[in-house]
């Protein structure tokens, strides 16, 4: 394997102190590789970038109608949320809809990643619960899927469970990757996690936001549209206060879908517009798994392919070149993205 290119340099003063390398793929909805950096076929575990796809079996089965799901509830099923009170309330509501409790979730207890919410728990001398886990919304949605599909809820996260098989099949369809080539491991929240090439993840995201996908049913098309509508209407449920994905979705105003995954993974689906007749997907992974350069890299890639609007650039400026601070809060450096891309026509 060749060494991945540098995606971002970390400066302390005028000196580059560290560097983050990575690989990326830019693919249109037909599967054509438009641009790349490093190895676009690198196989990765999708981690939480898979969440919109994991929500699909429930919605494909008329779960939104059966359980009267709101946009905020559907968005939370696709979320890596911050454990804020509003997130916890919606998880409880989802569990109640299916007759489940917090003990039904296989994800472990986790402190809120939102600092104010974590401090509020400490002041009340309450312990974090499974409801605060950043994946609890996804798990609640999977339990509802078990209910509507009349599947056992026990073992719902295991690779052999019919629900996980359905998710694996949906991913294979959207990413045009054979199911037999997907490796399986255990994610941080206890669920099965599948692998795929970066180019397949990019293709799946292009198709998530495409007008039509060859071979899909009308119900599947409605599911895709419902997911995009929900996360666009309720971006704060997909991540949390002040976080990049929340602000990125808000700045997109329905033009794109973005979702982070652990270990430096990010995926973006860009809807077709007047300049691009086909939807486009972007997927990348920071090699060392760090998230500190991930947001800036995402924006740099969008700018590189000409899809970062002036308005969005302005709204997301604080994420484009993050500062490095010391314990006193003084700015002592910066993280500068520098993603080199190669286009299909050979330009770089």
Coordinates of C-alpha atoms in Angstrom, one line a residue:
X1 CA 0.0 0.0 0.0
X2 CA 1.3 3.5 -0.9
X3 CA 1.4 6.2 1.8
X4 CA -1.8 8.3 1.7
X5 CA -1.4 12.0 0.9
X6 CA -1.5 14.6 3.6
X7 CA -5.0 15.9 4.1
X8 CA -4.3 18.5 6.8
X9 CA -1.2 20.0 8.5
X10 CA -1.3 21.0 12.1
X11 CA 0.8 24.2 12.8
X12 CA 2.1 25.3 16.2
X13 CA 3.4 28.8 15.4
X14 CA 4.9 28.6 12.0
X15 CA 6.1 25.0 12.2
X16 CA 4.2 22.0 11.0
X17 CA 4.0 19.9 14.2
X18 CA 1.7 17.1 12.9
X19 CA 0.0 15.9 9.8
X20 CA -3.1 13.9 9.0
X21 CA -3.2 11.7 5.9
X22 CA -6.2 10.2 4.2
X23 CA -7.9 8.7 1.2
X24 CA -11.0 10.0 -0.6
X25 CA -13.4 9.1 -3.4
X26 CA -15.8 11.3 -5.4
X27 CA -18.4 9.3 -7.3
X28 CA -21.6 10.1 -9.2
X29 CA -24.9 8.3 -8.8
X30 CA -24.0 6.0 -11.8
X31 CA -20.8 4.8 -10.0
X32 CA -18.4 6.8 -12.2
X33 CA -15.3 7.9 -10.2
X34 CA -15.1 11.7 -10.8
X35 CA -12.1 12.5 -8.5
X36 CA -10.0 11.0 -5.8
X37 CA -7.2 11.4 -3.4
X38 CA -5.0 8.5 -2.3
X39 CA -6.7 5.2 -2.7
X40 CA -10.4 5.6 -3.5
X41 CA -10.9 1.8 -3.2
X42 CA -9.6 1.6 0.3
X43 CA -11.8 -0.7 2.3
X44 CA -13.1 0.9 5.6
X45 CA -15.7 0.1 8.2
X46 CA -18.5 2.6 7.7
X47 CA -19.1 3.2 11.3
X48 CA -21.8 5.8 12.0
X49 CA -21.8 7.0 8.3
X50 CA -24.0 3.9 7.8
X51 CA -26.8 5.3 10.1
X52 CA -29.1 6.7 7.3
X53 CA -29.0 3.3 5.7
X54 CA -29.6 1.5 9.0
X55 CA -32.8 3.5 9.4
X56 CA -34.2 2.3 6.0
X57 CA -35.7 -1.1 6.9
X58 CA -38.1 0.6 9.4
X59 CA -39.1 3.3 6.9
X60 CA -39.3 0.9 4.0
X61 CA -42.0 -1.0 6.0
X62 CA -44.2 2.1 6.5
X63 CA -42.7 2.6 10.0
X64 CA -43.1 6.4 9.7
X65 CA -46.9 6.0 9.3
X66 CA -47.3 3.1 11.8
X67 CA -45.5 4.9 14.6
X68 CA -46.4 8.4 13.5
X69 CA -42.8 9.5 13.3
X70 CA -41.9 13.1 13.1
X71 CA -38.9 14.6 11.3
X72 CA -37.1 15.0 14.6
X73 CA -37.6 11.3 15.4
X74 CA -36.4 10.1 12.0
X75 CA -33.4 12.5 12.2
X76 CA -32.4 11.1 15.6
X77 CA -32.5 7.6 14.1
X78 CA -29.7 8.8 11.7
X79 CA -27.8 10.6 14.5
X80 CA -24.6 10.5 16.4
X81 CA -26.2 12.9 18.9
X82 CA -24.6 14.7 21.8
X83 CA -26.8 13.4 24.6
X84 CA -28.6 16.7 25.2
X85 CA -31.9 16.7 27.0
X86 CA -33.8 17.1 23.7
X87 CA -32.1 14.0 22.3
X88 CA -32.8 11.9 25.4
X89 CA -36.5 12.9 25.3
X90 CA -36.9 11.8 21.7
X91 CA -35.2 8.5 22.4
X92 CA -37.6 7.8 25.3
X93 CA -40.5 8.7 23.0
X94 CA -39.3 6.3 20.4
X95 CA -38.9 3.5 22.9
X96 CA -42.4 4.1 24.3
X97 CA -43.9 3.9 20.8
X98 CA -42.7 0.3 20.6
X99 CA -43.2 -0.7 24.2
X100 CA -39.5 -0.8 24.9
X101 CA -37.4 0.6 27.8
X102 CA -33.8 1.8 28.0
X103 CA -32.7 -1.7 29.1
X104 CA -33.7 -2.9 25.6
X105 CA -30.9 -1.0 24.1
X106 CA -27.7 -2.9 23.6
X107 CA -25.6 0.2 23.4
X108 CA -23.7 0.9 26.7
X109 CA -24.1 3.9 29.0
X110 CA -22.1 6.9 27.8
X111 CA -21.7 10.5 29.2
X112 CA -23.2 13.2 27.0
X113 CA -20.6 14.6 24.6
X114 CA -22.3 18.0 25.1
X115 CA -20.3 19.5 27.9
X116 CA -23.3 21.5 29.4
X117 CA -25.4 18.3 29.4
X118 CA -22.7 16.3 31.0
X119 CA -22.2 18.9 33.8
X120 CA -25.9 19.1 34.4
X121 CA -25.9 15.3 35.1
X122 CA -23.0 15.7 37.5
X123 CA -24.8 18.5 39.4
X124 CA -27.9 16.4 39.8
X125 CA -25.6 13.4 40.8
X126 CA -27.1 11.3 38.0
X127 CA -25.2 8.7 36.2
X128 CA -25.2 8.7 32.4
X129 CA -27.5 6.0 30.9
X130 CA -27.9 4.2 27.6
X131 CA -30.2 6.9 26.6
X132 CA -27.3 9.3 26.5
X133 CA -25.3 7.1 24.2
X134 CA -24.7 8.9 20.9
X135 CA -26.2 5.9 19.0
X136 CA -29.3 5.5 21.2
X137 CA -31.6 7.0 18.5
X138 CA -30.4 4.5 16.0
X139 CA -30.9 1.6 18.4
X140 CA -34.4 2.8 19.2
X141 CA -35.2 2.9 15.5
X142 CA -33.9 -0.6 15.0
X143 CA -36.1 -1.9 17.9
X144 CA -39.1 -0.3 16.2
X145 CA -38.1 -2.1 13.0
X146 CA -38.1 -5.4 14.8
X147 CA -41.6 -4.6 16.1
X148 CA -43.1 -3.7 12.7
X149 CA -41.3 -6.6 10.9
X150 CA -42.3 -9.0 13.6
X151 CA -38.7 -10.0 14.3
X152 CA -37.2 -10.9 17.7
X153 CA -35.7 -7.9 19.4
X154 CA -33.2 -10.1 21.2
X155 CA -29.9 -10.1 19.3
X156 CA -31.0 -7.3 17.0
X157 CA -27.4 -6.1 16.6
X158 CA -25.9 -9.4 15.7
X159 CA -24.8 -10.0 12.1
X160 CA -27.0 -13.1 11.7
X161 CA -30.2 -11.3 12.8
X162 CA -32.6 -10.7 9.9
X163 CA -32.6 -7.0 10.5
X164 CA -28.9 -6.7 10.1
X165 CA -29.1 -8.9 7.0
X166 CA -31.7 -6.5 5.6
X167 CA -29.4 -3.5 6.3
X168 CA -26.5 -5.3 4.7
X169 CA -28.6 -6.0 1.6
X170 CA -29.7 -2.3 1.4
X171 CA -26.0 -1.2 1.7
X172 CA -25.0 -3.6 -1.0
X173 CA -27.7 -2.3 -3.3
X174 CA -26.9 1.4 -2.8
X175 CA -23.2 0.9 -2.9
X176 CA -23.1 -1.7 -5.7
X177 CA -20.8 -3.9 -3.5
X178 CA -21.3 -7.7 -3.2
X179 CA -22.5 -8.7 0.3
X180 CA -19.9 -11.4 0.4
X181 CA -17.1 -8.9 0.1
X182 CA -18.3 -7.0 3.2
X183 CA -16.3 -7.8 6.3
X184 CA -18.2 -7.7 9.6
X185 CA -17.0 -6.5 13.0
X186 CA -18.5 -4.9 16.1
X187 CA -19.1 -1.2 16.3
X188 CA -18.5 1.0 19.3
X189 CA -22.2 0.8 20.2
X190 CA -22.4 -3.0 20.1
X191 CA -24.0 -3.4 16.6
X192 CA -22.5 -5.2 13.7
X193 CA -20.6 -2.9 11.4
X194 CA -19.9 -3.6 7.8
X195 CA -16.9 -2.7 5.6
X196 CA -16.9 -1.3 2.0
X197 CA -14.6 0.5 -0.3
X198 CA -14.6 4.3 0.1
X199 CA -15.9 4.5 -3.5
X200 CA -18.9 2.3 -2.5
X201 CA -19.7 4.5 0.5
X202 CA -19.5 7.6 -1.8
X203 CA -21.9 5.9 -4.3
X204 CA -24.3 4.9 -1.6
X205 CA -24.5 8.6 -0.5
X206 CA -24.9 9.8 -4.1
X207 CA -27.9 7.4 -4.4
X208 CA -29.3 8.4 -1.1
X209 CA -29.9 11.9 -2.5
X210 CA -30.5 11.0 -6.2
X211 CA -33.8 11.7 -7.9
X212 CA -34.2 8.1 -8.9
X213 CA -32.2 4.9 -8.3
X214 CA -32.6 2.1 -10.9
X215 CA -34.4 -0.9 -9.5
X216 CA -35.8 0.7 -6.4
X217 CA -39.4 0.5 -5.4
X218 CA -41.6 3.6 -4.9
X219 CA -41.6 2.9 -1.2
X220 CA -37.7 2.9 -1.2
X221 CA -37.7 6.1 -3.1
X222 CA -40.1 7.7 -0.5
X223 CA -37.8 6.4 2.3
X224 CA -34.7 8.2 0.8
X225 CA -36.7 11.4 0.4
X226 CA -38.1 11.2 3.9
X227 CA -34.6 10.8 5.4
X228 CA -33.2 13.8 3.5
X229 CA -36.2 15.9 4.4
X230 CA -36.0 14.9 8.1
X231 CA -32.3 15.6 8.6
X232 CA -32.6 18.9 6.6
X233 CA -35.5 20.0 8.8
X234 CA -34.0 18.9 12.1
X235 CA -30.2 19.1 11.8
X236 CA -29.7 19.7 15.5
X237 CA -31.1 16.1 16.1
X238 CA -28.4 14.6 13.8
X239 CA -25.5 15.9 15.9
X240 CA -26.0 18.6 18.4
X241 CA -25.4 22.2 19.5
X242 CA -22.4 23.8 17.8
X243 CA -21.3 20.6 16.0
X244 CA -20.2 20.6 12.4
X245 CA -22.7 18.1 11.0
X246 CA -25.6 20.2 12.5
X247 CA -24.3 23.4 10.9
X248 CA -23.3 21.7 7.7
X249 CA -26.8 20.3 7.2
X250 CA -28.4 23.6 8.1
X251 CA -26.1 25.4 5.6
X252 CA -27.1 22.9 2.9
X253 CA -30.8 23.7 3.1
X254 CA -31.7 20.4 1.7
X255 CA -29.0 20.4 -1.0
X256 CA -26.9 17.8 0.7
X257 CA -26.6 15.1 3.3
X258 CA -23.6 14.7 5.5
X259 CA -22.7 12.3 8.3
X260 CA -19.6 11.5 10.3
X261 CA -18.3 8.1 11.4
X262 CA -15.8 7.2 14.0
X263 CA -12.1 6.8 13.1
X264 CA -12.0 9.8 10.8
X265 CA -14.8 8.8 8.4
X266 CA -17.1 11.3 6.7
X267 CA -19.6 10.9 3.8
X268 CA -21.6 13.5 1.8
X269 CA -24.3 13.2 -0.7
X270 CA -24.8 16.1 -3.0
X271 CA -28.1 16.5 -4.9
X272 CA -28.1 17.1 -8.6
X273 CA -28.2 20.8 -9.5
X274 CA -28.1 23.0 -12.6
X275 CA -24.3 22.5 -12.9
X276 CA -24.3 18.8 -12.1
X277 CA -27.0 16.6 -13.7
X278 CA -26.3 13.7 -11.5
X279 CA -26.1 13.4 -7.7
X280 CA -22.6 13.1 -6.4
X281 CA -21.2 11.3 -3.3
X282 CA -18.0 12.0 -1.4
X283 CA -16.4 9.7 1.2
X284 CA -13.1 10.0 2.9
X285 CA -11.2 8.6 5.9
X286 CA -8.4 10.2 7.9
X287 CA -5.8 7.4 8.2
X288 CA -5.0 7.9 11.9
X289 CA -8.6 8.0 12.9
X290 CA -8.5 11.5 14.3
X291 CA -11.6 13.7 14.0
X292 CA -9.8 17.1 14.6
X293 CA -9.2 17.7 10.9
X294 CA -12.3 16.0 9.6
X295 CA -14.6 19.0 9.3
X296 CA -12.0 21.1 7.6
X297 CA -11.2 18.3 5.2
X298 CA -14.9 17.9 4.3
X299 CA -15.2 21.6 3.4
X300 CA -11.9 21.6 1.5
X301 CA -13.1 18.6 -0.7
X302 CA -16.4 20.4 -1.4
X303 CA -14.5 23.5 -2.5
X304 CA -12.2 21.4 -4.6
X305 CA -15.0 20.0 -6.7
X306 CA -16.8 23.4 -6.9
X307 CA -19.8 22.5 -4.7
X308 CA -19.3 24.8 -1.7
X309 CA -21.5 27.8 -2.2
X310 CA -20.5 31.2 -1.1
X311 CA -23.2 31.4 1.5
X312 CA -22.3 28.0 2.9
X313 CA -18.6 29.0 2.9
X314 CA -19.5 32.0 5.0
X315 CA -21.8 30.1 7.4
X316 CA -19.2 27.3 8.0
X317 CA -16.1 29.5 8.1
X318 CA -15.2 28.6 11.6
X319 CA -14.8 25.0 10.7
X320 CA -12.7 25.6 7.6
X321 CA -9.4 26.2 9.4
X322 CA -9.7 25.4 13.1
X323 CA -7.4 27.0 15.6
X324 CA -5.2 25.2 18.1
X325 CA -5.4 26.6 21.6
X326 CA -3.6 26.0 24.8
X327 CA -5.0 25.4 28.3
X328 CA -5.5 29.2 28.8
X329 CA -7.5 29.4 25.6
X330 CA -4.8 31.3 23.7
X331 CA -4.5 30.6 20.0
X332 CA -1.2 28.9 19.4
X333 CA -1.6 27.4 15.9
X334 CA -4.0 26.1 13.3
X335 CA -5.2 23.1 11.4
X336 CA -4.9 23.7 7.6
X337 CA -6.6 21.4 5.1
X338 CA -4.7 20.8 1.9
X339 CA -6.4 17.9 0.2
X340 CA -4.7 17.1 -3.2
X341 CA -7.2 15.6 -5.6
X342 CA -6.9 14.0 -9.0
X343 CA -9.8 14.4 -11.4
X344 CA -10.9 11.8 -13.9
X345 CA -9.6 13.9 -16.8
X346 CA -6.1 13.8 -15.2
X347 CA -6.1 17.3 -13.8
X348 CA -5.0 17.8 -10.2

